[in-house]
mmCIF file with all atom_site columns, C-alpha atoms in Angstrom:
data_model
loop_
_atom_site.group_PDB
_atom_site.id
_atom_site.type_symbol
_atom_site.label_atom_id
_atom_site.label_alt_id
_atom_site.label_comp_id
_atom_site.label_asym_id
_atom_site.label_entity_id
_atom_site.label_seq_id
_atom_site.pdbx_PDB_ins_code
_atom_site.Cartn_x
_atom_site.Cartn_y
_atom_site.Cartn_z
_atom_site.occupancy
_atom_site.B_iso_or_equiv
_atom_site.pdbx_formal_charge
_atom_site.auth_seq_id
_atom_site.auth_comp_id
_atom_site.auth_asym_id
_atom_site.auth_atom_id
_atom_site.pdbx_PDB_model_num
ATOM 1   C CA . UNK A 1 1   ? 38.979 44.662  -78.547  1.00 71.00 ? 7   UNK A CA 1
ATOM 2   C CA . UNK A 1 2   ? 42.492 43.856  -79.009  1.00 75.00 ? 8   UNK A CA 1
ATOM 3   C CA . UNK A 1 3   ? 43.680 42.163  -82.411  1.00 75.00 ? 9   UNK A CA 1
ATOM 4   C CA . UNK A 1 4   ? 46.496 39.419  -82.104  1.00 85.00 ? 10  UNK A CA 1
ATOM 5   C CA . UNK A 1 5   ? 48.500 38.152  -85.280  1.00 91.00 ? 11  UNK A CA 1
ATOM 6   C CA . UNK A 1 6   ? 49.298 34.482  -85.412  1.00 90.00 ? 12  UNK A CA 1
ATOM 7   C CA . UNK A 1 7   ? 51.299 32.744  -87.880  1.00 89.00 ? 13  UNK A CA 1
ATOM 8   C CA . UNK A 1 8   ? 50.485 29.285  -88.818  1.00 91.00 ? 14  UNK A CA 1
ATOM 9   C CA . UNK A 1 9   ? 53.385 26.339  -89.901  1.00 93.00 ? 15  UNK A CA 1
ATOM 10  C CA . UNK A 1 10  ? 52.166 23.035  -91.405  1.00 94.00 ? 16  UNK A CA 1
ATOM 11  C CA . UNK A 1 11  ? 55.794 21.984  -90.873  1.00 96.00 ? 17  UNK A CA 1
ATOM 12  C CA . UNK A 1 12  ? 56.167 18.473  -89.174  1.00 96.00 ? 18  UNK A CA 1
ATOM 13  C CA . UNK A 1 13  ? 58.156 19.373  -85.703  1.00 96.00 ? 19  UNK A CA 1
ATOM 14  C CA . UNK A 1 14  ? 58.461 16.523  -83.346  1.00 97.00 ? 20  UNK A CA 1
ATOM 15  C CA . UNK A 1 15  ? 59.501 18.909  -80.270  1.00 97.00 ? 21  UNK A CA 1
ATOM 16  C CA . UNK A 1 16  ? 56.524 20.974  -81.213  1.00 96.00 ? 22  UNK A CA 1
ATOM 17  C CA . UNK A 1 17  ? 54.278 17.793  -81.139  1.00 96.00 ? 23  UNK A CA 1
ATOM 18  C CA . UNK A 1 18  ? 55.958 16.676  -77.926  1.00 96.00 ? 24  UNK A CA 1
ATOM 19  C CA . UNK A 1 19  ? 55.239 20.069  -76.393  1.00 97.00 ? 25  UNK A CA 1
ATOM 20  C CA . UNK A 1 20  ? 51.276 19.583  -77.299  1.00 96.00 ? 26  UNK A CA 1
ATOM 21  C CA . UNK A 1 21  ? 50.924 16.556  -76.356  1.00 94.00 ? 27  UNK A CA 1
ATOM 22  C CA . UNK A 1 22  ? 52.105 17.225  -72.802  1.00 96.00 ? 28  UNK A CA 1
ATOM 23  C CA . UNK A 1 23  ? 49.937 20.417  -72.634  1.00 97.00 ? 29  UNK A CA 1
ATOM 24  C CA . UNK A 1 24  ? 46.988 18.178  -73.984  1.00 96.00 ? 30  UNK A CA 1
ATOM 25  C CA . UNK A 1 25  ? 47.713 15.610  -71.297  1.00 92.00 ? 31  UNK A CA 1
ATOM 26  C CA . UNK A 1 26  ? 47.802 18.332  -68.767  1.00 95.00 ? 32  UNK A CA 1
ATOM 27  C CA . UNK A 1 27  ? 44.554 19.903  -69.584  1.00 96.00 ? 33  UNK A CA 1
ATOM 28  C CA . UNK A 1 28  ? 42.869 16.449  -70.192  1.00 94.00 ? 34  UNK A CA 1
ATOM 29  C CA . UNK A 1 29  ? 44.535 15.134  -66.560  1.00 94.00 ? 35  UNK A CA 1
ATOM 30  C CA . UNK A 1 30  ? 42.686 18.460  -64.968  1.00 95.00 ? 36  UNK A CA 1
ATOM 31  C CA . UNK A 1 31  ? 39.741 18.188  -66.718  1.00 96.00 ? 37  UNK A CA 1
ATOM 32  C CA . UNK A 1 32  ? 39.076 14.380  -65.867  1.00 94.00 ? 38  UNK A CA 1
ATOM 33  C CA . UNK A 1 33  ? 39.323 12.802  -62.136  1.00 93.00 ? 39  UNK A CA 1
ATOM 34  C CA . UNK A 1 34  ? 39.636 9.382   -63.935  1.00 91.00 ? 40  UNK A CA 1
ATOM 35  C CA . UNK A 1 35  ? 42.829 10.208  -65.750  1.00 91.00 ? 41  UNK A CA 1
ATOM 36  C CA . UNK A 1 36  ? 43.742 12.275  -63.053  1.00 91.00 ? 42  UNK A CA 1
ATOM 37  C CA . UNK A 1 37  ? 43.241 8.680   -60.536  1.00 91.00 ? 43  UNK A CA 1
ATOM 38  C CA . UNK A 1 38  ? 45.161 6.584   -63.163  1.00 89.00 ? 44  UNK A CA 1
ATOM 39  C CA . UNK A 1 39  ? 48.697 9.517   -63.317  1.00 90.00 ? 45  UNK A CA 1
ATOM 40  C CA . UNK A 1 40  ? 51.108 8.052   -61.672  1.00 87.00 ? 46  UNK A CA 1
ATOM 41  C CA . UNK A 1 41  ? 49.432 4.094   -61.850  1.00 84.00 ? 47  UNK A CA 1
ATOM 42  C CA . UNK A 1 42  ? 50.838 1.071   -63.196  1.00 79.00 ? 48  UNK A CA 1
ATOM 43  C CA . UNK A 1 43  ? 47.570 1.983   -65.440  1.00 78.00 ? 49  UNK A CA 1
ATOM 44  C CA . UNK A 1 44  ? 48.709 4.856   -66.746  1.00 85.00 ? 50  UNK A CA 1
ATOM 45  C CA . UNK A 1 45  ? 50.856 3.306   -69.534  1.00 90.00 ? 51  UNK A CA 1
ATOM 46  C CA . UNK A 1 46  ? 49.915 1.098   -72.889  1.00 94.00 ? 52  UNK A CA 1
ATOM 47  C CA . UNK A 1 47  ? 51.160 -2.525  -71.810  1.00 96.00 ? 53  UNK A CA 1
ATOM 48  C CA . UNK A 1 48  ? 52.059 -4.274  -75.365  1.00 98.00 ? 54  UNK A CA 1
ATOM 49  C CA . UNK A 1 49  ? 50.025 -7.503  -75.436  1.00 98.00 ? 55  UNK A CA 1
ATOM 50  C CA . UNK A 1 50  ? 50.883 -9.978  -78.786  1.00 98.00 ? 56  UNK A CA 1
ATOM 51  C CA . UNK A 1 51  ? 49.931 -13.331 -79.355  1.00 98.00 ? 57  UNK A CA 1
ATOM 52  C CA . UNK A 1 52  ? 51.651 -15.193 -81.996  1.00 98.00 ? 58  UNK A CA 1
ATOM 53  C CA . UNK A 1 53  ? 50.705 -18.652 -83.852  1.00 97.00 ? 59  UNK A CA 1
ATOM 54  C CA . UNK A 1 54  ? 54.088 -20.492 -85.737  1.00 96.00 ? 60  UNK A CA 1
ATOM 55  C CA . UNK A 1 55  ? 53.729 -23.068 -88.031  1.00 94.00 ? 61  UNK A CA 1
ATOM 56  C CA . UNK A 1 56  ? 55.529 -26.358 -88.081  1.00 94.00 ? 62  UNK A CA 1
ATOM 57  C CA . UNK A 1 57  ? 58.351 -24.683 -89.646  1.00 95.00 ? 63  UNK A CA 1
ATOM 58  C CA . UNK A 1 58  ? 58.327 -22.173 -87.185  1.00 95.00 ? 64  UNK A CA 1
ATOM 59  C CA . UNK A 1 59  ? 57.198 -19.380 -89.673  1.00 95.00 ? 65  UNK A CA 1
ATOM 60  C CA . UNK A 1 60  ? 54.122 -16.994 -88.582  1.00 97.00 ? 66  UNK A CA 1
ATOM 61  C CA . UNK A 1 61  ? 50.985 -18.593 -89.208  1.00 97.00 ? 67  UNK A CA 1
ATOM 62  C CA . UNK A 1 62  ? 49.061 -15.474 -87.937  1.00 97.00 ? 68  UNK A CA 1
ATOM 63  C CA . UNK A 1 63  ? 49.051 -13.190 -85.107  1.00 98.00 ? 69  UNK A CA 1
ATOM 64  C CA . UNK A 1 64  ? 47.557 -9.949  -83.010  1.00 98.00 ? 70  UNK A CA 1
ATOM 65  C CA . UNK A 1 65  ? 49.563 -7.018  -81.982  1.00 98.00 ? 71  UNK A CA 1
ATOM 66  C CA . UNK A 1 66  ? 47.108 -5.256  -79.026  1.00 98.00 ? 72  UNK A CA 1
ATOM 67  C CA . UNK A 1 67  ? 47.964 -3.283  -75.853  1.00 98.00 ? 73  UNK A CA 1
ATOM 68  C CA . UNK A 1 68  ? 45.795 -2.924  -72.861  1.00 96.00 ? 74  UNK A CA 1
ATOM 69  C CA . UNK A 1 69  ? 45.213 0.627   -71.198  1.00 94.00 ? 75  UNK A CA 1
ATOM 70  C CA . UNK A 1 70  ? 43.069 1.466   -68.160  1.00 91.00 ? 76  UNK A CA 1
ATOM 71  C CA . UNK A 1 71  ? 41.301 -2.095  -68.050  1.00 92.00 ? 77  UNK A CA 1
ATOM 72  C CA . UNK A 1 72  ? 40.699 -1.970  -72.059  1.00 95.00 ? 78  UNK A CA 1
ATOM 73  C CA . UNK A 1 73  ? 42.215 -4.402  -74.750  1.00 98.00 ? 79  UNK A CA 1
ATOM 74  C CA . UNK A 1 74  ? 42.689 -2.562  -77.655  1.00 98.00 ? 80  UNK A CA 1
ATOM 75  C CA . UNK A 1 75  ? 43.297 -5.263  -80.606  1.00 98.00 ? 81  UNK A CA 1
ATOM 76  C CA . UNK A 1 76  ? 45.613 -3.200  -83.407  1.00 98.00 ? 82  UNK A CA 1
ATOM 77  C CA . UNK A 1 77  ? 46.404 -6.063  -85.704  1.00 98.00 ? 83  UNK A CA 1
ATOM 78  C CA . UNK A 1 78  ? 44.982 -9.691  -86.287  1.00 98.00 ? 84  UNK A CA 1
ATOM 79  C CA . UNK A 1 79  ? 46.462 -11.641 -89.213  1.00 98.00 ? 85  UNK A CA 1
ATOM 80  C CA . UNK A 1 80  ? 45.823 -15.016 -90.446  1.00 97.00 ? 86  UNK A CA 1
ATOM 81  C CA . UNK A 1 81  ? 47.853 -16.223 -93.313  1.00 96.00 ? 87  UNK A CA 1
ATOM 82  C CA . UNK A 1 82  ? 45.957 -17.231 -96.052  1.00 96.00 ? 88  UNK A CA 1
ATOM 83  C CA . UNK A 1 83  ? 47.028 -20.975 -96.129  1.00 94.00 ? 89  UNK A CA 1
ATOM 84  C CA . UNK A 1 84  ? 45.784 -21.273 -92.783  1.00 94.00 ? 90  UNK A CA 1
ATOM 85  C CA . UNK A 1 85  ? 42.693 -19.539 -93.167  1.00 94.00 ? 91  UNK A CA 1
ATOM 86  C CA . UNK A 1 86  ? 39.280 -21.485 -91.909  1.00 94.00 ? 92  UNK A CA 1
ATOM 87  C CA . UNK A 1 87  ? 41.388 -23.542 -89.275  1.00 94.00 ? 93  UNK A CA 1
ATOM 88  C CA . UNK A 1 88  ? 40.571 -21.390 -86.064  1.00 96.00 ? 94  UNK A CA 1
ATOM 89  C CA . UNK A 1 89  ? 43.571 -19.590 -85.687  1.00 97.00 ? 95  UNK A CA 1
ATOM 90  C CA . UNK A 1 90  ? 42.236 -16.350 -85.620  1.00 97.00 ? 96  UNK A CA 1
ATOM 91  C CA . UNK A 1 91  ? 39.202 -17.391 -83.033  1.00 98.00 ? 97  UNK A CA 1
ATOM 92  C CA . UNK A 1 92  ? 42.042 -19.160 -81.043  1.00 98.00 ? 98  UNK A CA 1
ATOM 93  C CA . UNK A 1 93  ? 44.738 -15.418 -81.152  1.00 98.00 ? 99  UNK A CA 1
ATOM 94  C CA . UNK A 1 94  ? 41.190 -13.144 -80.293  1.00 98.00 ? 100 UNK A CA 1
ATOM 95  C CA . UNK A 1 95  ? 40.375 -15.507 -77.417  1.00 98.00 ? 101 UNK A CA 1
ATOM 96  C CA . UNK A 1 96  ? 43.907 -15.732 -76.068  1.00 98.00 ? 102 UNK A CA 1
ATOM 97  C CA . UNK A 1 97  ? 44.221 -12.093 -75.760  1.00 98.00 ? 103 UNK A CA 1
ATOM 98  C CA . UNK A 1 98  ? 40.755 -11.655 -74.442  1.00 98.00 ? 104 UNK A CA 1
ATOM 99  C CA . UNK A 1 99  ? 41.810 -14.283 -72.004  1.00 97.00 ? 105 UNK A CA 1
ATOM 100 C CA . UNK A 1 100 ? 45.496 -13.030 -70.512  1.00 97.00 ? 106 UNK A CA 1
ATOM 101 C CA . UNK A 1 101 ? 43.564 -9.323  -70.781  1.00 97.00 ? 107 UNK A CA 1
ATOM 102 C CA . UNK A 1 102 ? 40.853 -10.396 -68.939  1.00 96.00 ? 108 UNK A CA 1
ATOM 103 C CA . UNK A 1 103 ? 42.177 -12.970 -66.342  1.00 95.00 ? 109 UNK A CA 1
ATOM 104 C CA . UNK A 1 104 ? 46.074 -11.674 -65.978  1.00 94.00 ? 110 UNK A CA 1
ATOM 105 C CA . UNK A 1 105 ? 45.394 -8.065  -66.942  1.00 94.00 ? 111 UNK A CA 1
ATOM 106 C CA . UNK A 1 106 ? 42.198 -7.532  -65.203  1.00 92.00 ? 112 UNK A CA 1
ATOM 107 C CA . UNK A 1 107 ? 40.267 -5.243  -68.267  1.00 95.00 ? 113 UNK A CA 1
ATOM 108 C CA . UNK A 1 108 ? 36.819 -5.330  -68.840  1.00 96.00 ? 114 UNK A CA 1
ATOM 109 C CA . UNK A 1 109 ? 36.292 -4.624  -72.133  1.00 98.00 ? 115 UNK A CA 1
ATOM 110 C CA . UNK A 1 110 ? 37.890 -4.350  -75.897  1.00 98.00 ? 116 UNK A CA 1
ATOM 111 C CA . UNK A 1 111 ? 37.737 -2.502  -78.565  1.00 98.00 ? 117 UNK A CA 1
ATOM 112 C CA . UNK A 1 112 ? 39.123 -2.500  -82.412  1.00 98.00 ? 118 UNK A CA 1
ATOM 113 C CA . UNK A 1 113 ? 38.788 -1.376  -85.665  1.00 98.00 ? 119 UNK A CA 1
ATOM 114 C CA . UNK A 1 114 ? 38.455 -3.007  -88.983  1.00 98.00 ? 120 UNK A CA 1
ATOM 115 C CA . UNK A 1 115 ? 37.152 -2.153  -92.717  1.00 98.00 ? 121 UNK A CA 1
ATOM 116 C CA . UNK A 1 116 ? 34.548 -4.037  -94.302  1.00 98.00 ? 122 UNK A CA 1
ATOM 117 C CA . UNK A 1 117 ? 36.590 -5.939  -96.353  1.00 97.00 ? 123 UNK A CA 1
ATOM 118 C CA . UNK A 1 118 ? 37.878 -6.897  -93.535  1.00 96.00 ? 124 UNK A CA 1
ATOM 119 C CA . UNK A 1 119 ? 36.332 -9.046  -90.431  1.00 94.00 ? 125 UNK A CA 1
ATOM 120 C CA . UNK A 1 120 ? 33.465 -6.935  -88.901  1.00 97.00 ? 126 UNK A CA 1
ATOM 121 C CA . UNK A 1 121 ? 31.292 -10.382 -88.918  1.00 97.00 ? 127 UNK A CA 1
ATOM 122 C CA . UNK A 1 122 ? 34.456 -12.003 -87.749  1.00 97.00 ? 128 UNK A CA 1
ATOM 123 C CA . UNK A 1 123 ? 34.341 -10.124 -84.458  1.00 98.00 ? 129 UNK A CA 1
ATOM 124 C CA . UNK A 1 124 ? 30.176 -9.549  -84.204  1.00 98.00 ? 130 UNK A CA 1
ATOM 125 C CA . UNK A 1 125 ? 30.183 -13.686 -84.001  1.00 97.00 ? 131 UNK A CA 1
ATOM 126 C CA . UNK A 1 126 ? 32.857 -13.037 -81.539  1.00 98.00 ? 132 UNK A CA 1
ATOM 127 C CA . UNK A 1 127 ? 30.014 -11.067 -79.573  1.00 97.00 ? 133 UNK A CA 1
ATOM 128 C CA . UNK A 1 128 ? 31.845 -7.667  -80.722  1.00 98.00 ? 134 UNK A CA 1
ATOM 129 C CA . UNK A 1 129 ? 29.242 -4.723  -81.044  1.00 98.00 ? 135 UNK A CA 1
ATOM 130 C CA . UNK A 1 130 ? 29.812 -2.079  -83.547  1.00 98.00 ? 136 UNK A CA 1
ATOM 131 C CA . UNK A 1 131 ? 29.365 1.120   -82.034  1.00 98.00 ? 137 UNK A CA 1
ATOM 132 C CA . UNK A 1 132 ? 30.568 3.421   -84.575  1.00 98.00 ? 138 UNK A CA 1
ATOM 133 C CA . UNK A 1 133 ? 30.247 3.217   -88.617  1.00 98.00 ? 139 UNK A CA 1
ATOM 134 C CA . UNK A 1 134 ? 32.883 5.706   -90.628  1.00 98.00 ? 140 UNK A CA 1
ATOM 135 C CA . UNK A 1 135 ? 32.172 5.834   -94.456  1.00 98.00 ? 141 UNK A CA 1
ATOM 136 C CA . UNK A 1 136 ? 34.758 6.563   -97.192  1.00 98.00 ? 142 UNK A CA 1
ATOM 137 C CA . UNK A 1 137 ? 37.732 6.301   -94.549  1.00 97.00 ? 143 UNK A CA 1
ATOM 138 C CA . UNK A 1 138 ? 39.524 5.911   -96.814  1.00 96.00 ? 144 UNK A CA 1
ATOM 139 C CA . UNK A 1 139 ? 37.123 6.709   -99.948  1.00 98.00 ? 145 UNK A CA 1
ATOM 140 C CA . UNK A 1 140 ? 35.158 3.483   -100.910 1.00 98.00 ? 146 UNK A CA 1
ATOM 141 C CA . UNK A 1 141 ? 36.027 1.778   -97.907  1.00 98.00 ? 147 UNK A CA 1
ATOM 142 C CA . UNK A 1 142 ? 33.739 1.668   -94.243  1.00 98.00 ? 148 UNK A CA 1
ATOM 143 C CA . UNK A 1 143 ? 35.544 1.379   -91.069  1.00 98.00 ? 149 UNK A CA 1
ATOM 144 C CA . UNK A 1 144 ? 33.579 -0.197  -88.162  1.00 98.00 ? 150 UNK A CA 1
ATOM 145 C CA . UNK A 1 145 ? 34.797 0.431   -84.738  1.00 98.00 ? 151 UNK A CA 1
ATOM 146 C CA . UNK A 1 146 ? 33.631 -2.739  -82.295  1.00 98.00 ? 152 UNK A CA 1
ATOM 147 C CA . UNK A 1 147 ? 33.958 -3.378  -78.567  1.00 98.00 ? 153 UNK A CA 1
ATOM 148 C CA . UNK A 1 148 ? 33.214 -6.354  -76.521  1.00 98.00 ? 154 UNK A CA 1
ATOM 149 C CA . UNK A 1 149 ? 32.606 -6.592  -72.628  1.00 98.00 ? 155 UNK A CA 1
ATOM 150 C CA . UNK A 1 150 ? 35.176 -9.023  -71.770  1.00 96.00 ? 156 UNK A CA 1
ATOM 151 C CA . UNK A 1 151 ? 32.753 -10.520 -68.553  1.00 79.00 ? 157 UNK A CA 1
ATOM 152 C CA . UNK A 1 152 ? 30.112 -11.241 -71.370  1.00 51.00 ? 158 UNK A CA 1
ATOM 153 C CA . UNK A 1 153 ? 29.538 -14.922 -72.482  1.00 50.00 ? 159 UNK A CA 1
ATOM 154 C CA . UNK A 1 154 ? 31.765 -15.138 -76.369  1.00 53.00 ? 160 UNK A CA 1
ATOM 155 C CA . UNK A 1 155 ? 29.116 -17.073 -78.513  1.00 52.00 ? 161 UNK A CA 1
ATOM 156 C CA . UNK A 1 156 ? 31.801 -18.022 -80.507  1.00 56.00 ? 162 UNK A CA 1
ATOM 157 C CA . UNK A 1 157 ? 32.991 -20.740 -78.160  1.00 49.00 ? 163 UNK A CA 1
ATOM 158 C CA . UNK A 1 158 ? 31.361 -23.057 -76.518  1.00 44.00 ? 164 UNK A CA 1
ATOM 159 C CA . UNK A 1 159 ? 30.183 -22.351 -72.944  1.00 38.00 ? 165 UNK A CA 1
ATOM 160 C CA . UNK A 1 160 ? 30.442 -24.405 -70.174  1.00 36.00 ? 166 UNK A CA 1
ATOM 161 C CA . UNK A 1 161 ? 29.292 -27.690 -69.550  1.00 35.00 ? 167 UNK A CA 1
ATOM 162 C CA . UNK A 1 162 ? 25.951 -27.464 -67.776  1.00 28.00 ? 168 UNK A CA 1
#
């Protein structure tokens, strides 16, 4: 059995990190013929998706920050500010970039992640489902991580007219 000796830096070293993540996408592109099918795709790459609500003033009422990757919507940020709380606006930003993900984008699903204090029954009456529950991240605080199948009815707005 042959010994090796390693030594082990905690230093931060972006050329080091840029050098991983390329072997990491390497290994990850062998190891799975759907990355492998989407190298090389406009669906390879994160396609920034924001949606922004202005005031009459013209200052941000609210918004969400998002990007949509290999037909998922992932939401990042959704702010409402607090004067315009309990008008819509953040049913109205969700649904607008469900809608140009959906329709213009072509993805079939989303995902997020929020803390408790947060808006986890925001998105479950937005037909969100939480599918994973992280306690203490940070300490005291739960994360919830949701996801919503895009082609599924949102029973937070009406349907159509029958």
């Amino acid at each position: 059995m042959v010994s090796r000796m390693f030594r082990m830096e905690t230093e931060v070293d972006k050329s080091r990190r840029d050098l991983l993540r390329s072997r990491l996408r390497a290994t990850n592109t062998a190891a799975s013929p759907v990355l492998r099918a989407l190298r090389g795709t406009p669906g390879e790459r994160e396609v920034p998706l924001h949606v922004w609500v202005l005031d009459d003033a013209g200052d941000l009422a609210g918004g969400l920050v998002g990007h949509t990757w290999a037909t998922w919507l992932h939401v990042t940020y959704l702010w409402v500010d607090e004067r315009h709380r309990g008008a819509g606006l953040g049913s109205r930003l969700l649904a607008e970039a469900e809608r140009v993900a959906g329709q213009e984008r072509g993805c079939a699903a989303s995902r997020l992640e929020t803390w408790d204090f947060q808006a986890p029954d925001f998105y479950r009456r937005h037909g969100y489902d939480v599918v994973c529950v992280i306690p203490g991240y940070p300490p005291g605080i739960t994360e919830f991580t949701l996801t919503k199948r895009l082609d599924a009815p949102d029973p937070g707005r009406p349907g159509p007219a029958r």
